[in-house]
Amino acid sequence: KMAEYSVGTIVLSVDGQEYDCSKFTSKKTTGNKRILTMNRKLKAKFKTKGITVYDLTCSVVIPDGKDTVDWDGVEGIRISIESPTGGFRETYTDCEVQEYSDSYDVNGETMRDLTLFAMDYLKESF
């Protein structure tokens, strides 16, 4: 059996500039809820659809002297996750930064750890 490929690239785009990510986590919350009512069976029997939201965390590798992004003011960030074979792509669009922090590595890497939200999510299969 041949080895399988994992995710190939995770790229964050800001104003046409691309930054490589070393780590990425997404959490999708549906907002669906159950509605509790008083009834003879003492069980929930109603539910409601909610608004889906996307919460993201991302560690962006910043080349030395190249961090020109105003992280607390930037809008319209795009994050794409792609397979190396081109089989699928996930994209989070219209992202905004909620929190950011600096991180330094023993290997000399400068990182920005970002907490973001996305307004939309697209999943494509090819």
Coordinates of N, CA and C in Angstrom, one line a residue, residues 26-124:
S26 N -9.2 25.2 13.1 CA -10.5 25.9 12.8 C -11.6 25.2 13.7
K27 N -12.5 26.0 14.2 CA -13.6 25.5 14.9 C -14.9 26.1 14.3
K28 N -15.8 25.2 13.9 CA -17.0 25.6 13.2 C -18.1 25.3 14.3
T29 N -18.9 26.3 14.6 CA -20.0 26.2 15.5 C -21.3 26.5 14.8
T30 N -22.2 25.5 14.9 CA -23.5 25.6 14.1 C -24.5 26.5 14.7
G31 N -24.4 26.7 16.0 CA -25.4 27.6 16.6 C -26.8 26.9 16.8
N32 N -26.9 25.6 16.4 CA -28.1 24.9 16.5 C -28.4 24.7 18.0
K33 N -29.7 24.8 18.4 CA -30.0 24.7 19.8 C -31.3 23.9 20.0
R34 N -31.4 23.3 21.2 CA -32.6 22.6 21.6 C -33.4 23.6 22.4
I35 N -34.8 23.5 22.3 CA -35.6 24.4 23.0 C -36.3 23.6 24.1
L36 N -36.1 23.9 25.3 CA -36.7 23.2 26.4 C -38.1 23.8 26.7
T37 N -39.1 22.8 26.8 CA -40.4 23.2 27.2 C -40.9 22.3 28.3
M38 N -42.0 22.7 29.0 CA -42.6 21.8 30.0 C -43.6 20.9 29.2
N39 N -43.3 19.6 29.3 CA -44.3 18.6 28.7 C -44.3 17.4 29.5
R40 N -45.3 16.5 29.3 CA -45.5 15.3 30.1 C -44.3 14.3 30.0
K41 N -43.6 14.3 28.9 CA -42.5 13.3 28.8 C -41.2 13.8 29.4
L42 N -41.2 15.1 29.8 CA -40.0 15.7 30.4 C -38.8 15.5 29.4
K43 N -39.0 15.7 28.1 CA -37.9 15.6 27.2 C -38.0 16.8 26.2
A44 N -36.9 17.2 25.7 CA -36.9 18.3 24.8 C -37.4 17.8 23.5
K45 N -38.3 18.5 22.8 CA -38.9 18.0 21.6 C -38.9 19.1 20.5
F46 N -38.3 20.2 20.7 CA -38.2 21.3 19.7 C -36.7 21.6 19.5
K47 N -36.4 22.1 18.4 CA -35.0 22.5 18.1 C -35.0 23.7 17.1
T48 N -34.0 24.4 17.1 CA -33.9 25.6 16.1 C -32.5 25.6 15.4
K49 N -32.5 26.0 14.2 CA -31.3 26.1 13.4 C -30.6 27.4 13.9
G50 N -29.3 27.4 13.9 CA -28.6 28.6 14.3 C -27.7 29.2 13.2
I51 N -26.9 30.2 13.6 CA -26.0 30.8 12.7 C -24.6 30.2 12.8
T52 N -24.1 29.7 11.8 CA -22.8 29.0 11.8 C -21.7 30.1 11.9
V53 N -20.7 29.9 12.8 CA -19.6 30.8 12.9 C -18.3 30.0 12.8
Y54 N -17.2 30.7 12.4 CA -15.9 30.1 12.2 C -14.9 30.8 13.0
D55 N -14.3 30.1 14.0 CA -13.3 30.6 14.8 C -12.0 29.9 14.5
L56 N -10.9 30.7 14.3 CA -9.6 30.2 13.8 C -8.5 30.6 14.7
T57 N -7.5 29.8 14.7 CA -6.2 30.2 15.3 C -5.1 29.8 14.3
C58 N -4.1 30.6 14.2 CA -3.1 30.4 13.1 C -1.8 30.9 13.6
S59 N -0.7 30.2 13.4 CA 0.7 30.7 13.6 C 1.3 31.0 12.3
V60 N 1.6 32.2 12.1 CA 2.2 32.7 10.8 C 3.7 32.9 11.0
V61 N 4.4 32.4 10.0 CA 5.9 32.5 10.0 C 6.2 33.9 9.4
I62 N 6.9 34.7 10.1 CA 7.3 36.1 9.6 C 8.8 36.1 9.2
P63 N 9.1 36.3 8.0 CA 10.5 36.4 7.6 C 11.1 37.6 8.3
D64 N 12.4 37.6 8.6 CA 13.1 38.6 9.4 C 12.9 40.0 8.7
G65 N 12.4 40.9 9.5 CA 12.2 42.3 8.9 C 11.1 42.5 8.0
K66 N 10.2 41.5 7.8 CA 9.2 41.5 6.8 C 7.8 41.7 7.4
D67 N 7.7 41.9 8.7 CA 6.4 42.0 9.3 C 5.9 43.5 9.2
T68 N 5.2 43.7 8.1 CA 4.7 45.1 7.9 C 3.2 45.2 8.1
V69 N 2.6 44.1 8.5 CA 1.2 44.0 8.6 C 0.7 44.7 9.9
D70 N -0.3 45.6 9.8 CA -0.9 46.2 11.0 C -2.0 45.2 11.5
W71 N -1.6 44.2 12.3 CA -2.5 43.1 12.6 C -3.8 43.5 13.3
D72 N -3.8 44.5 14.0 CA -5.0 44.9 14.7 C -5.9 45.8 13.8
G73 N -5.5 46.2 12.7 CA -6.3 47.0 11.8 C -6.6 46.3 10.4
V74 N -6.0 45.2 10.1 CA -6.2 44.6 8.8 C -7.5 43.9 8.7
E75 N -8.1 44.0 7.5 CA -9.4 43.4 7.2 C -9.3 42.5 5.9
G76 N -10.2 41.6 5.8 CA -10.2 40.9 4.5 C -9.2 39.8 4.4
I77 N -8.7 39.2 5.5 CA -7.7 38.2 5.4 C -8.3 36.9 4.8
R78 N -7.5 36.2 4.1 CA -8.0 34.9 3.4 C -7.0 33.8 3.8
I79 N -7.6 32.7 4.2 CA -6.7 31.5 4.6 C -7.2 30.3 3.8
S80 N -6.2 29.7 3.1 CA -6.5 28.6 2.2 C -5.7 27.4 2.7
I81 N -6.4 26.2 2.7 CA -5.7 24.9 3.0 C -5.9 24.1 1.8
E82 N -4.8 23.6 1.2 CA -4.9 22.8 0.0 C -4.1 21.5 0.1
S83 N -4.6 20.5 -0.6 CA -3.9 19.2 -0.7 C -2.8 19.3 -1.7
P84 N -1.7 18.6 -1.5 CA -0.5 18.7 -2.5 C -0.9 18.2 -3.9
T85 N -1.9 17.3 -3.9 CA -2.3 16.7 -5.2 C -3.4 17.5 -5.9
G86 N -3.8 18.6 -5.2 CA -4.9 19.4 -5.8 C -6.3 18.8 -5.7
G87 N -6.5 17.9 -4.8 CA -7.7 17.2 -4.7 C -8.8 18.0 -4.0
F88 N -8.4 18.8 -3.1 CA -9.4 19.7 -2.4 C -8.7 21.0 -1.9
R89 N -9.6 21.9 -1.6 CA -9.2 23.2 -1.1 C -10.3 23.7 -0.2
E90 N -9.9 24.2 1.0 CA -10.8 24.9 2.0 C -10.3 26.3 2.1
T91 N -11.2 27.2 2.0 CA -10.9 28.6 2.1 C -11.8 29.3 3.1
Y92 N -11.1 30.1 4.0 CA -11.9 30.9 5.0 C -11.7 32.3 4.5
T93 N -12.8 33.1 4.3 CA -12.7 34.4 3.7 C -13.2 35.5 4.6
D94 N -12.7 36.7 4.3 CA -13.1 37.9 5.1 C -12.9 37.7 6.6
C95 N -11.6 37.3 6.9 CA -11.2 37.0 8.2 C -10.7 38.3 8.9
E96 N -10.9 38.4 10.2 CA -10.4 39.5 11.0 C -9.7 39.0 12.2
V97 N -8.7 39.7 12.6 CA -7.9 39.3 13.8 C -8.6 39.8 15.1
Q98 N -8.7 38.9 16.1 CA -9.3 39.3 17.4 C -8.1 39.5 18.4
E99 N -7.2 38.6 18.3 CA -6.0 38.7 19.2 C -4.8 38.3 18.4
Y100 N -3.6 38.9 18.8 CA -2.4 38.4 18.2 C -1.2 38.6 19.2
S101 N -0.3 37.7 19.1 CA 0.9 37.7 20.0 C 2.1 37.3 19.2
D102 N 3.3 37.6 19.8 CA 4.6 37.3 19.2 C 5.0 36.0 19.8
S103 N 5.8 35.2 19.0 CA 6.3 34.0 19.4 C 7.7 33.8 18.8
Y104 N 8.6 33.4 19.5 CA 10.0 33.2 19.0 C 10.4 31.8 19.3
D105 N 11.2 31.2 18.4 CA 11.6 29.8 18.4 C 13.1 29.7 18.5
V106 N 13.6 28.6 19.1 CA 15.0 28.4 19.3 C 15.7 28.4 17.9
N107 N 15.0 28.0 16.9 CA 15.6 28.0 15.5 C 15.6 29.4 14.9
G108 N 15.2 30.4 15.6 CA 15.3 31.8 15.1 C 14.0 32.2 14.3
E109 N 13.0 31.4 14.4 CA 11.8 31.8 13.7 C 11.0 32.8 14.5
T110 N 10.5 33.8 13.8 CA 9.6 34.8 14.4 C 8.2 34.4 13.9
M111 N 7.3 34.3 14.8 CA 5.9 33.9 14.5 C 4.9 35.0 15.0
R112 N 3.8 35.0 14.4 CA 2.6 35.7 15.0 C 1.5 34.7 15.2
D113 N 1.1 34.6 16.5 CA 0.0 33.7 16.8 C -1.3 34.5 16.7
L114 N -2.2 34.1 15.8 CA -3.4 34.9 15.6 C -4.6 34.2 16.0
T115 N -5.6 34.9 16.6 CA -6.9 34.4 16.8 C -7.8 35.2 15.9
L116 N -8.5 34.5 15.0 CA -9.4 35.2 14.0 C -10.8 34.7 14.0
F117 N -11.6 35.4 13.3 CA -12.9 34.8 12.9 C -13.1 35.0 11.4
A118 N -13.8 34.1 10.8 CA -14.0 34.2 9.4 C -15.5 34.4 9.2
M119 N -15.8 35.2 8.1 CA -17.2 35.5 7.8 C -17.8 34.4 6.9
D120 N -16.9 33.7 6.1 CA -17.4 32.7 5.2 C -16.4 31.6 5.1
Y121 N -16.9 30.4 4.6 CA -16.1 29.2 4.4 C -16.5 28.5 3.1
L122 N -15.5 28.1 2.3 CA -15.8 27.5 1.1 C -15.0 26.2 1.0
K123 N -15.6 25.1 0.7 CA -14.9 23.8 0.6 C -15.1 23.3 -0.9
E124 N -14.0 23.1 -1.5 CA -14.0 22.7 -2.9 C -13.3 21.3 -3.1

